[in-house]
mmCIF file of C-alpha atoms in Angstrom:
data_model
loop_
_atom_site.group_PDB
_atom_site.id
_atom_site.type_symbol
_atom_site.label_atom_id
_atom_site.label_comp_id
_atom_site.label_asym_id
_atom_site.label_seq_id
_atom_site.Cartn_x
_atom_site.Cartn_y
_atom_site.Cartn_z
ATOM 1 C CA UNK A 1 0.000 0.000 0.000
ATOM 2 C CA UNK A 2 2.853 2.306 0.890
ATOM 3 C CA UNK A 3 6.631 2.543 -0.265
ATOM 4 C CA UNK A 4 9.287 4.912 0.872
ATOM 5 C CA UNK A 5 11.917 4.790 -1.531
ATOM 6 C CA UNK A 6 15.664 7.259 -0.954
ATOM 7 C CA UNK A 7 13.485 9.530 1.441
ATOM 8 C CA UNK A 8 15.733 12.363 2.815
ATOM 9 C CA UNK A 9 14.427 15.056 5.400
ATOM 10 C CA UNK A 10 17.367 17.700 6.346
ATOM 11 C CA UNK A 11 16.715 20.803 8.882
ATOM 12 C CA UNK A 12 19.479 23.368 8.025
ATOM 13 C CA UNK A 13 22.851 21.511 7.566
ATOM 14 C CA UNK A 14 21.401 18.362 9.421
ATOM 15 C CA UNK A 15 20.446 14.997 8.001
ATOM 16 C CA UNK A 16 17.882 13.672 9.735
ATOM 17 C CA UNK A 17 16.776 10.819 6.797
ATOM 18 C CA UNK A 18 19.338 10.227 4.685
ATOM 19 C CA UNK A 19 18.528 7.562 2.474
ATOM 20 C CA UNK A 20 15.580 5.542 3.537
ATOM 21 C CA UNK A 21 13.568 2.894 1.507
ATOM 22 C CA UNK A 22 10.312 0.925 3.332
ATOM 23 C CA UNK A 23 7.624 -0.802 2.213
ATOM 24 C CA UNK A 24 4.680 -1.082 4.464
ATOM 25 C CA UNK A 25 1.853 -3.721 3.186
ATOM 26 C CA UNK A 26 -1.407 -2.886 3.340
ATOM 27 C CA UNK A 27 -3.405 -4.907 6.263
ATOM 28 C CA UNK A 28 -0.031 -5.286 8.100
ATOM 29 C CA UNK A 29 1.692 -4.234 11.241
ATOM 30 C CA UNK A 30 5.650 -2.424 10.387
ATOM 31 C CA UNK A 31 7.253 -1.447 13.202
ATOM 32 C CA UNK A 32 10.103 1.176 12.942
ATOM 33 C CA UNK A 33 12.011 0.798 15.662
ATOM 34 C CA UNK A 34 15.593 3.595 16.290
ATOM 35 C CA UNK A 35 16.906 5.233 19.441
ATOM 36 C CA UNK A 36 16.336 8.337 20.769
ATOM 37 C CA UNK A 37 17.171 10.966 17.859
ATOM 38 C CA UNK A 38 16.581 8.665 15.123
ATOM 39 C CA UNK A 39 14.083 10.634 13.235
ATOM 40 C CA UNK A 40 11.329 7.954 13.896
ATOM 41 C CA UNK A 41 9.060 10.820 14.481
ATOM 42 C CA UNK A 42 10.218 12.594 11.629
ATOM 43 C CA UNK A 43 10.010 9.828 9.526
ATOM 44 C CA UNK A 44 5.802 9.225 10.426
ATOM 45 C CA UNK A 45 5.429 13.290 9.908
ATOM 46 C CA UNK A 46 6.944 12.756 6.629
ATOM 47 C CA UNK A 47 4.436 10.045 5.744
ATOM 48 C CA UNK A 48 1.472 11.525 6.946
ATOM 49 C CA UNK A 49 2.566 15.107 5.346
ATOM 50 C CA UNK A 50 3.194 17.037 8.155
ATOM 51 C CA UNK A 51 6.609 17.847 7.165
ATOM 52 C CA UNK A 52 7.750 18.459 3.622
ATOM 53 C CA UNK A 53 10.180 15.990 2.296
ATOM 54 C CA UNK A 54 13.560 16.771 1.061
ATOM 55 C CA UNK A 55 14.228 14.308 -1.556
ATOM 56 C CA UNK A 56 12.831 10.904 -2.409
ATOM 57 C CA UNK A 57 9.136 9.431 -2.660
ATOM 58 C CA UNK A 58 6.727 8.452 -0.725
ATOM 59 C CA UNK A 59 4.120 6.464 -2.917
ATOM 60 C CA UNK A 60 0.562 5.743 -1.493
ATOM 61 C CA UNK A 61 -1.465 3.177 -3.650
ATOM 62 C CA UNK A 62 1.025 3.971 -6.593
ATOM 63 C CA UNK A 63 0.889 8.056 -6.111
ATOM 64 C CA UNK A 64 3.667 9.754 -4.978
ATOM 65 C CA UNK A 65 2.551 12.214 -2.112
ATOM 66 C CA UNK A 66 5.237 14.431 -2.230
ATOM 67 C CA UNK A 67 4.858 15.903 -5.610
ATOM 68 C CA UNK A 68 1.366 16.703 -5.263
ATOM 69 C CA UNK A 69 0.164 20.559 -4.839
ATOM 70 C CA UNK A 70 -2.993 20.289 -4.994
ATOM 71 C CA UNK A 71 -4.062 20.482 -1.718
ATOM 72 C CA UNK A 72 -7.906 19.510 -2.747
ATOM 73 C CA UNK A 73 -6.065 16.327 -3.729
ATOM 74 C CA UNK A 74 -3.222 16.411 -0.655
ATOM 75 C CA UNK A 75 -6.296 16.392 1.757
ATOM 76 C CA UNK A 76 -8.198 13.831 -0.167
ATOM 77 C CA UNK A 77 -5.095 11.019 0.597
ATOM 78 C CA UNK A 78 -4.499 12.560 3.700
ATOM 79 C CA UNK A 79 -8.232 11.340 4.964
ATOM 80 C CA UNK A 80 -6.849 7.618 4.598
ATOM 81 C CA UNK A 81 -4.556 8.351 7.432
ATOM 82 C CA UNK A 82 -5.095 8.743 10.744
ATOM 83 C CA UNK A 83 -2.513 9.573 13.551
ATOM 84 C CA UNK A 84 -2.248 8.391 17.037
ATOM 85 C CA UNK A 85 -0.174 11.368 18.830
ATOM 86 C CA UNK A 86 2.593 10.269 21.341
ATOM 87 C CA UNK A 87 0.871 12.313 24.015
ATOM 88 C CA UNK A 88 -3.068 11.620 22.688
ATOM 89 C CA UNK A 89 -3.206 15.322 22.340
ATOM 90 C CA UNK A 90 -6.859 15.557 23.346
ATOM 91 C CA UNK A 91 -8.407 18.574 23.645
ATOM 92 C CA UNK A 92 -8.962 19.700 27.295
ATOM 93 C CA UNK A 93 -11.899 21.738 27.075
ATOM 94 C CA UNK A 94 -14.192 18.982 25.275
ATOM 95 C CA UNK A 95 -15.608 16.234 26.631
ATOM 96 C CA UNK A 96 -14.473 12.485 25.619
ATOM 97 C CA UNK A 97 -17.522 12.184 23.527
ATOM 98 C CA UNK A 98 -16.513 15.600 21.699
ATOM 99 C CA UNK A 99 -13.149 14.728 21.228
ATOM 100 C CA UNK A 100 -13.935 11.276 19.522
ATOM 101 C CA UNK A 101 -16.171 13.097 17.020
ATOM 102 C CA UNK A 102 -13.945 15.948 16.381
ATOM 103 C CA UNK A 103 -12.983 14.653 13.118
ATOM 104 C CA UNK A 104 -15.845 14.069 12.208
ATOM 105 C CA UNK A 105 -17.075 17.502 11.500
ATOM 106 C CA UNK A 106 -14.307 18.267 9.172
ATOM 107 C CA UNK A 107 -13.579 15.518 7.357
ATOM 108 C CA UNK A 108 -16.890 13.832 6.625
ATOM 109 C CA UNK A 109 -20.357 14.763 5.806
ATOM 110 C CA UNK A 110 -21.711 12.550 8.712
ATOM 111 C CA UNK A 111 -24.564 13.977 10.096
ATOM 112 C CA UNK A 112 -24.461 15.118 13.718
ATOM 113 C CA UNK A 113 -27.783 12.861 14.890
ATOM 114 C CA UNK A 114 -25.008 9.539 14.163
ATOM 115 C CA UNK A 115 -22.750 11.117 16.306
ATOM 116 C CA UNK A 116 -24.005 9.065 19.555
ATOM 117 C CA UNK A 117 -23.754 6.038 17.766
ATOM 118 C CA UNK A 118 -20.312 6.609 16.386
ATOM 119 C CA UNK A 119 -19.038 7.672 19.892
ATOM 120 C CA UNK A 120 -20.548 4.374 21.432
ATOM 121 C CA UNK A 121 -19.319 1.623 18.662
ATOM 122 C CA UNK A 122 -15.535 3.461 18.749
ATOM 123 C CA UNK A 123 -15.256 3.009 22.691
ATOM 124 C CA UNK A 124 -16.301 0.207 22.517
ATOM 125 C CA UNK A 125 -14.108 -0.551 20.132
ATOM 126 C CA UNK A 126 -11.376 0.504 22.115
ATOM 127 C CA UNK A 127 -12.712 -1.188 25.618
ATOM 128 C CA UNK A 128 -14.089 1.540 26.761
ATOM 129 C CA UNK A 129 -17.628 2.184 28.351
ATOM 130 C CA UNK A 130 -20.626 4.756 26.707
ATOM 131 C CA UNK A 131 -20.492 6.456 29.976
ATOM 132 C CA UNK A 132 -16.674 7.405 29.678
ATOM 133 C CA UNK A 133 -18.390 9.563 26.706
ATOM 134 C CA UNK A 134 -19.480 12.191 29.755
ATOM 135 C CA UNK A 135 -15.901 12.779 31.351
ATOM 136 C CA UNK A 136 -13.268 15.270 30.746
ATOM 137 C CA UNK A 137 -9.703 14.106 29.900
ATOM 138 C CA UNK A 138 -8.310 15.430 33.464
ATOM 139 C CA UNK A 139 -10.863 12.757 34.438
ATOM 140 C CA UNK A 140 -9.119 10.042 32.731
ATOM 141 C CA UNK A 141 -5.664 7.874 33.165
ATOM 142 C CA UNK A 142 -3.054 7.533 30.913
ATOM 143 C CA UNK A 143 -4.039 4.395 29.617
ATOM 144 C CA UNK A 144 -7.859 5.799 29.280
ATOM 145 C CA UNK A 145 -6.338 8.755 27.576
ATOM 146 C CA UNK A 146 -4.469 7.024 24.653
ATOM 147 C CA UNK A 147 -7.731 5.023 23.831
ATOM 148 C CA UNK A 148 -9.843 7.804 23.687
ATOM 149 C CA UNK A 149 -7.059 9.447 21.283
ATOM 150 C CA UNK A 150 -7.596 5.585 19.309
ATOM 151 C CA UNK A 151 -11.209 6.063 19.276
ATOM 152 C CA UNK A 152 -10.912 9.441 17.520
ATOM 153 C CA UNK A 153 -8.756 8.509 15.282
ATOM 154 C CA UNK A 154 -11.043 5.377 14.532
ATOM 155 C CA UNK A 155 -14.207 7.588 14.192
ATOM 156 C CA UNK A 156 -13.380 8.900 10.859
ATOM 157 C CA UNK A 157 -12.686 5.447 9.495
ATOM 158 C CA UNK A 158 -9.087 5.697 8.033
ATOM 159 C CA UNK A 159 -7.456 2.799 6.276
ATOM 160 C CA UNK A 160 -3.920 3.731 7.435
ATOM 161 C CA UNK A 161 -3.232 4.252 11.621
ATOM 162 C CA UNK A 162 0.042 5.705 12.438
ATOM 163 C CA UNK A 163 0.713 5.309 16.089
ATOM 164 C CA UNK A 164 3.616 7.983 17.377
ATOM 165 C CA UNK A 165 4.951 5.568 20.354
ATOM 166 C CA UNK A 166 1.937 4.462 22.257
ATOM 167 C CA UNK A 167 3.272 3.002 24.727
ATOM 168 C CA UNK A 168 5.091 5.342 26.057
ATOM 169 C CA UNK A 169 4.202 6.958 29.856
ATOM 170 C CA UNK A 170 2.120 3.718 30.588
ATOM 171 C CA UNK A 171 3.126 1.303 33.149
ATOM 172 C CA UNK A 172 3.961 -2.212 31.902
ATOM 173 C CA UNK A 173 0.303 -3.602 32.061
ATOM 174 C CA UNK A 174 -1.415 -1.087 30.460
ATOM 175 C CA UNK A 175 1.170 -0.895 27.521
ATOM 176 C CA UNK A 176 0.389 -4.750 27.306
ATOM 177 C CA UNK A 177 -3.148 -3.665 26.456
ATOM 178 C CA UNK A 178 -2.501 -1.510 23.969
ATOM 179 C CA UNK A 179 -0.170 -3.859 22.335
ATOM 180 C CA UNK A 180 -3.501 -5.994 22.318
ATOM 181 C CA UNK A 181 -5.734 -3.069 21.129
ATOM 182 C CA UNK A 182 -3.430 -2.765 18.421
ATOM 183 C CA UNK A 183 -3.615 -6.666 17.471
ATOM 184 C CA UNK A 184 -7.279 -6.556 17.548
ATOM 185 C CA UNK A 185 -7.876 -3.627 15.742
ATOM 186 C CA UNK A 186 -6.107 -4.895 13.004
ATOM 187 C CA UNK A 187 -8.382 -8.113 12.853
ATOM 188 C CA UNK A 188 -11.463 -6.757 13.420
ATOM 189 C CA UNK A 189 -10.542 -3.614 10.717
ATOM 190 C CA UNK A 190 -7.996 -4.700 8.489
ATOM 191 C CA UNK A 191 -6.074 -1.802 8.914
ATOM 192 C CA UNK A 192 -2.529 -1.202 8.079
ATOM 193 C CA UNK A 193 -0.511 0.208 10.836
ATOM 194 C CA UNK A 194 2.767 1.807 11.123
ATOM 195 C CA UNK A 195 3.700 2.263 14.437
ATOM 196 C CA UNK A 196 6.858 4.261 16.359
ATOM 197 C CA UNK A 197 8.271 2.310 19.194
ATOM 198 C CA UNK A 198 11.537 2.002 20.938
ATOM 199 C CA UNK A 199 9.506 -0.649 22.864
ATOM 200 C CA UNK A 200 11.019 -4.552 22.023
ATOM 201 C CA UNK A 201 8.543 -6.173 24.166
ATOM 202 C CA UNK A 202 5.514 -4.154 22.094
ATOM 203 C CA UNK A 203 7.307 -4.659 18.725
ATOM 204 C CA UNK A 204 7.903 -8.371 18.792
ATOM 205 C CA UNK A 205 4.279 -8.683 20.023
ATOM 206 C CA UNK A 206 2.311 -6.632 17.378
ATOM 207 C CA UNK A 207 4.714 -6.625 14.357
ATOM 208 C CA UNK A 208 3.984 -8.877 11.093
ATOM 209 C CA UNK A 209 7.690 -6.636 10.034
ATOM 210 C CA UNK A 210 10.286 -4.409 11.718
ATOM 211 C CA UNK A 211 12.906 -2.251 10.256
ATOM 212 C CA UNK A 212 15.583 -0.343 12.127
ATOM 213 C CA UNK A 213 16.447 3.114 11.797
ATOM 214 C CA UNK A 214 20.020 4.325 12.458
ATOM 215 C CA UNK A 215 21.863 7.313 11.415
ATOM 216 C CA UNK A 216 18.965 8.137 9.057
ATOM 217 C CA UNK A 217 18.847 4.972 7.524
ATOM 218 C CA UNK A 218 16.865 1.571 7.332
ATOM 219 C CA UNK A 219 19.640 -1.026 8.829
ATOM 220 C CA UNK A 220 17.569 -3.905 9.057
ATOM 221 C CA UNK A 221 13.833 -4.974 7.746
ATOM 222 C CA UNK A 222 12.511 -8.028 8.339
ATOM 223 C CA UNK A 223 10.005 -10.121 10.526
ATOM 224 C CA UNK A 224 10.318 -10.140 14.315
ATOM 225 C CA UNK A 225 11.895 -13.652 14.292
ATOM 226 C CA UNK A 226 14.775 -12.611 12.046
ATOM 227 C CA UNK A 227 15.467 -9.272 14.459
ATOM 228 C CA UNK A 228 15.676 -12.100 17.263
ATOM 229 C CA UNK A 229 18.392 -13.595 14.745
ATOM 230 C CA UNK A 230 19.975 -10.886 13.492
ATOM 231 C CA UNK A 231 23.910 -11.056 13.912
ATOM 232 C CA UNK A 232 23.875 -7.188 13.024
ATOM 233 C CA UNK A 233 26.142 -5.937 15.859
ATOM 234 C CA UNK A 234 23.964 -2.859 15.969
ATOM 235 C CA UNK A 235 20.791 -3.895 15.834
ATOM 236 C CA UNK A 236 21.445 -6.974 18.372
ATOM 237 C CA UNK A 237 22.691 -4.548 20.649
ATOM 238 C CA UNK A 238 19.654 -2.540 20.522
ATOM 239 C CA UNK A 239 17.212 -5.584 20.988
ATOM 240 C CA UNK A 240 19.409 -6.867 23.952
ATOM 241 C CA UNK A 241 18.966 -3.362 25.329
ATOM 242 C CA UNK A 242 22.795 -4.161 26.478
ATOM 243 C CA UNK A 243 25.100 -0.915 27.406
ATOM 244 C CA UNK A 244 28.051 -2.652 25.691
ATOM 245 C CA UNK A 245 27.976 -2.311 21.994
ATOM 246 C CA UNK A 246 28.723 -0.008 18.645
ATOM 247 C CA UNK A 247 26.280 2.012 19.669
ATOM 248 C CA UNK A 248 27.874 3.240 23.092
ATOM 249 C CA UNK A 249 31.115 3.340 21.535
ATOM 250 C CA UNK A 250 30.346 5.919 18.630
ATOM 251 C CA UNK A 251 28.824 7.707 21.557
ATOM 252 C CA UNK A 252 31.787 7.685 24.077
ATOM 253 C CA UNK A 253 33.917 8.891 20.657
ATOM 254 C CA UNK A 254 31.303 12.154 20.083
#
C-alpha cells in the first residue's frame, strides 16, 4: 500500500533521513524501531505530510505524495490516514464524547444525529464504556487517555493508523493492552498500521515486520523472528537493550 523509496528530510545543515527505503503492506503491522534521535518521528510526519520531504518518494497506492500541490487532492489522501499522537493530544476543554467526534465535522459529511452512535461503537471498540463519553480528559488515566485518542482517530474510518509511540508513559500492564488493542484492531478492521516504538517487548508482540532506523537509515527490515536472529552488531545490541555495543562506543567517541 505504501513505499518509501531514498526519502531524505534535512533541517538546516542536518540529516535527519538520509537515504531511507520501506515498504509497508497494506493490512499489516511495520514497526520502525531507532533510538532516541533517530528521526522515527520525523520519519511518520513525513508520511502523513506534516513535514515536507527533502528528496525521495513516498508512494501511497502507486501516487507519490510528495509531488502533489494540490491540496484539494493532498487532503483527499491525507483522509486515509489517521494519527495516534505520542501524548493523545486531546483537547482539554471537550468532553471524551466531543473529542472522539472531532474529526468528524471536518472531514466527513456525517450527520451530527449519528454522532451518539459513532461515539458508542468506537469506545467500545477501544474497551471503553458509553459512559466514559461524559468525562473530561483530566478525568481520565493515561491508559484511558491514549484510547480515547484511538477512538478518535477510529471515528473517521481511516485505512492507514500511524501510532507515534503508544506506549510510552504507561506502566507495563497497560502498555500490554494496547499492544492488544493494536492486534485486535487490526483483525477486526484490516487496517494497516505503522507504528513508532523504541519498545522490544511491544514490537515483537504486534509486528507482522520491523525495520531499524540508524543514522537516518533503514539497517535492518525483516520479521520479528529474524530481528531475534539478526547477527547485526547494531541492531542486536539494541534488541538486547545491552550498554556494551557499537552504539555506546560511537557515543563515548562524540
Amino acid at each position: 500500500m505504501i513505499e518509501i523509496k531514498h526519502l531524505q528530510k534535512t533541517f538546516g545543515d542536518k540529516h535527519v533521513l538520509k537515504d531511507v527505503n520501506l515498504p509497508i503492506p497494506k493490512g499489516k503491522t511495520t514497526c520502525i524501531l531507532g533510538g532516541s534521535g533517530s528521526g522515527k518521528s520525523t520519519l511518520i510526519k513525513c508520511l502523513i505530510g506534516l513535514l515536507d520531504v527533502t528528496g525521495g518518494q513516498i508512494l501511497v497506492n502507486g501516487k507519490d505524495i510528495t509531488r502533489i500541490k494540490s491540496e484539494i487532492k493532498l487532503a483527499a489522501i491525507r483522509r486515509k490516514f489517521g494519527y495516534l499522537f505520542q501524548e493523545g493530544a486531546l483537547f482539554d476543554s471537550m468532553t471524551v464524547g466531543q473529542n472522539v467526534t472531532f474529526g468528524l465535522k471536518y472531514l466527513t459529511d456525517v450527520p451530527e444525529s449519528e454522532y451518539p452512535k459513532i461515539i458508542k461503537e468506537k469506545l467500545a471498540l477501544v474497551g471503553l464504556k458509553e459512559d466514559v463519553a461524559k468525562l473530561n480528559p483530566s478525568e481520565l488515566s493515561g491508559g484511558m487517555k491514549k484510547r480515547v485518542s484511538l477512538a478518535r482517530v477510529l471515528a473517521v474510518e481511516p485505512e492507514v493508523i500511524l501510532y507515534d509511540e503508544p506506549t510510552t508513559g504507561l506502566d507495563p500492564i497497560m502498555s500490554d493492552i494496547i499492544s492488544d488493542l493494536i492486534i485486535d484492531l487490526k483483525a477486526k478492521l484490516g487496517v494497516t498500521s505503522v507504528v513508532i516504538t523504541h519498545d522490544m517487548h511491544s514490537a515483537f508482540k504486534i509486528a507482522d515486520y520491523i525495520a531499524f532506523l540508524y543514522e537516518g537509515n533503514i539497517l535492518l527490515y525483516g520479521t520479528p523472528d529474524e530481528f531475534r536472529k539478526t547477527d547485526n552488531p547494531y541492531v542486536k545490541q539494541f534488541v538486547t537493550g545491552s550498554s556494551q555495543g557499537p552504539i555506546q562506543m560511537k557515543l563515548m567517541k562524540e
